[in-house]
mmCIF file of C-alpha atoms in Angstrom:
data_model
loop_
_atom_site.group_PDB
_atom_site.id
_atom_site.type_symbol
_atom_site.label_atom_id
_atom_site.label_comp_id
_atom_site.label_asym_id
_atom_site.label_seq_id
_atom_site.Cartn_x
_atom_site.Cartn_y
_atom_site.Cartn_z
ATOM 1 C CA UNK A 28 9.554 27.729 -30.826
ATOM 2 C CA UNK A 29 11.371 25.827 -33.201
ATOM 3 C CA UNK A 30 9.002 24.746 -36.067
ATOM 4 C CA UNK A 31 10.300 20.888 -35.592
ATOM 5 C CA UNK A 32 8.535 20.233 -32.171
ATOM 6 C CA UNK A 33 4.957 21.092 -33.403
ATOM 7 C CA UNK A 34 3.115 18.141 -34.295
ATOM 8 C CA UNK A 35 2.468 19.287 -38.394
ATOM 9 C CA UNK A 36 6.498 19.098 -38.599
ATOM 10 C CA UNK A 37 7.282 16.314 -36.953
ATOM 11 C CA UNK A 38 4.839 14.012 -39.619
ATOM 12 C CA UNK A 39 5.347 16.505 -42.807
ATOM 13 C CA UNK A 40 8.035 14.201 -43.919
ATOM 14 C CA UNK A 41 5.793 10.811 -43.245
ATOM 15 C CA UNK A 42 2.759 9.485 -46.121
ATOM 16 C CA UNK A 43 -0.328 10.588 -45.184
ATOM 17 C CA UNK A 44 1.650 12.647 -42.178
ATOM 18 C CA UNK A 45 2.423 9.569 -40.264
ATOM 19 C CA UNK A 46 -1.296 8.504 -40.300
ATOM 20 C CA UNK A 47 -1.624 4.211 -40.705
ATOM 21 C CA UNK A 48 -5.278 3.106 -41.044
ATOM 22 C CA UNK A 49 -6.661 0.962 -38.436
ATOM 23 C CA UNK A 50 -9.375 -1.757 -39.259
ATOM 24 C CA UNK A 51 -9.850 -3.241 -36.080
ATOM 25 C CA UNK A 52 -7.467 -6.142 -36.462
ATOM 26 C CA UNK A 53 -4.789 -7.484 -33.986
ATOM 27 C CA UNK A 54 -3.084 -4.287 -32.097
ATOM 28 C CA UNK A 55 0.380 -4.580 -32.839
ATOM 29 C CA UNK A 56 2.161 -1.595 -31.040
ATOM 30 C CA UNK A 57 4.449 -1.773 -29.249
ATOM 31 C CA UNK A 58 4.365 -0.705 -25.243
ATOM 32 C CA UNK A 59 6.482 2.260 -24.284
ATOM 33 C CA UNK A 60 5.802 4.327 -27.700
ATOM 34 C CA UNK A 61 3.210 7.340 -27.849
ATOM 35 C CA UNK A 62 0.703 7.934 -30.527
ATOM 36 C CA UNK A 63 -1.725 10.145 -31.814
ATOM 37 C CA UNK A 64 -5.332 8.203 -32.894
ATOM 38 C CA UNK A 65 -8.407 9.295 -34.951
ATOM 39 C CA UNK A 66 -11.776 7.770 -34.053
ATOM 40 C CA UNK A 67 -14.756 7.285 -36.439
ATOM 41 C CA UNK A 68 -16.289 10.212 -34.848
ATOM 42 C CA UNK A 69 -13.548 12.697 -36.110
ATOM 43 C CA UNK A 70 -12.303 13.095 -32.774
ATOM 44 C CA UNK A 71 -8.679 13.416 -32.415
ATOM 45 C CA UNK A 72 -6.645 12.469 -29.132
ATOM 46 C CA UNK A 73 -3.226 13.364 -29.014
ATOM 47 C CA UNK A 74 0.119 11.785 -27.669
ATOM 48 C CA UNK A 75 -1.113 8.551 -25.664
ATOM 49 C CA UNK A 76 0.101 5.514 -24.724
ATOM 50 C CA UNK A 77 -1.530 2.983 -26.924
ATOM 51 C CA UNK A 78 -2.516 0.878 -23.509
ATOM 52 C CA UNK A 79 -3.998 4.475 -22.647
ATOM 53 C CA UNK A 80 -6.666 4.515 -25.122
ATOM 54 C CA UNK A 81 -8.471 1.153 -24.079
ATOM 55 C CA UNK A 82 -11.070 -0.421 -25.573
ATOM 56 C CA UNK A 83 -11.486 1.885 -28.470
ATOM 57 C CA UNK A 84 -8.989 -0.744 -30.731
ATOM 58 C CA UNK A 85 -12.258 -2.936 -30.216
ATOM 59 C CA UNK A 86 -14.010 -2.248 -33.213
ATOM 60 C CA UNK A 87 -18.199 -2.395 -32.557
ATOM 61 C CA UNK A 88 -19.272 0.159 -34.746
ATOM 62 C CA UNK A 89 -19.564 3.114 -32.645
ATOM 63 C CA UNK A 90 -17.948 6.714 -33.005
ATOM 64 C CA UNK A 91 -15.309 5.142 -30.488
ATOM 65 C CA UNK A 92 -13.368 3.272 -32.757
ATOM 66 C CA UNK A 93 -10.192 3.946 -33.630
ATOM 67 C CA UNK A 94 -9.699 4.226 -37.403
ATOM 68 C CA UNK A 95 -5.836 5.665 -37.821
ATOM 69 C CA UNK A 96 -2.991 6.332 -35.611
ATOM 70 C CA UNK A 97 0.277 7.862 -35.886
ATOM 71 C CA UNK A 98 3.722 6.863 -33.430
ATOM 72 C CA UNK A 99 5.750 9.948 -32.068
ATOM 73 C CA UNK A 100 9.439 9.501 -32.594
ATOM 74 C CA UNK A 101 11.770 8.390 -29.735
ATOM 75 C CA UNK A 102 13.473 10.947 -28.302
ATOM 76 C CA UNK A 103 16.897 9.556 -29.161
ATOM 77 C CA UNK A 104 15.422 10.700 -33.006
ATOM 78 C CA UNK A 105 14.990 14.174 -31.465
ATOM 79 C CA UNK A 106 18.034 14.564 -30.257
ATOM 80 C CA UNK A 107 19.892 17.956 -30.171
ATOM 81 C CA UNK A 108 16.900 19.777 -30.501
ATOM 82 C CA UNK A 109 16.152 22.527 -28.100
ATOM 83 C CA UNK A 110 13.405 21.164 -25.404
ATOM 84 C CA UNK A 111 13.370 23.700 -23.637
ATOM 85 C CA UNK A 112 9.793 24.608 -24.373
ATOM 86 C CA UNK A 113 6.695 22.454 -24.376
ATOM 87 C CA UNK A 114 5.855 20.874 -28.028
ATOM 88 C CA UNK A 115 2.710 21.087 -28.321
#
């Protein structure tokens, strides 16, 4: 599998590998994209729609909330990469 589909390559490049701290303000993304979020609990959950996730951008103090997130890159970024296997 070429090392550019798995998620550790795709971010290497990107600050803090693509993570952006959330604080619970305004959600700002924008519909169509996919993302990766942490929650306060240390839970990860991988490649969502941000609509997906629900009320977790809500922040009320539990292990719920989301505290980072990360966007996937279009595919058009992708492009000419071999797809023929699964990414992740």
């Amino acid at each position: 599998m070429d090392n550019l589909y798995r998620r550790e390559y795709i971010f290497q490049d990107q600050p803090n590998n693509g993570w952006v701290s959330w604080k619970g303000e305004q959600k700002m993304l924008t519909p169509g994209i996919d993302i990766d979020v942490k929650l306060r609990s240390g839970r990860l959950i991988y490649f969502r729609s941000p609509d997906c996730i629900g009320g977790n951008w809500i922040h009320d103090g539990s292990g719920r909330d989301i505290v980072a997130y990360r966007i996937y890159p279009k595919a058009a970024e992708l492009e000419g990469l071999d797809n023929s296997e699964v990414p992740f």
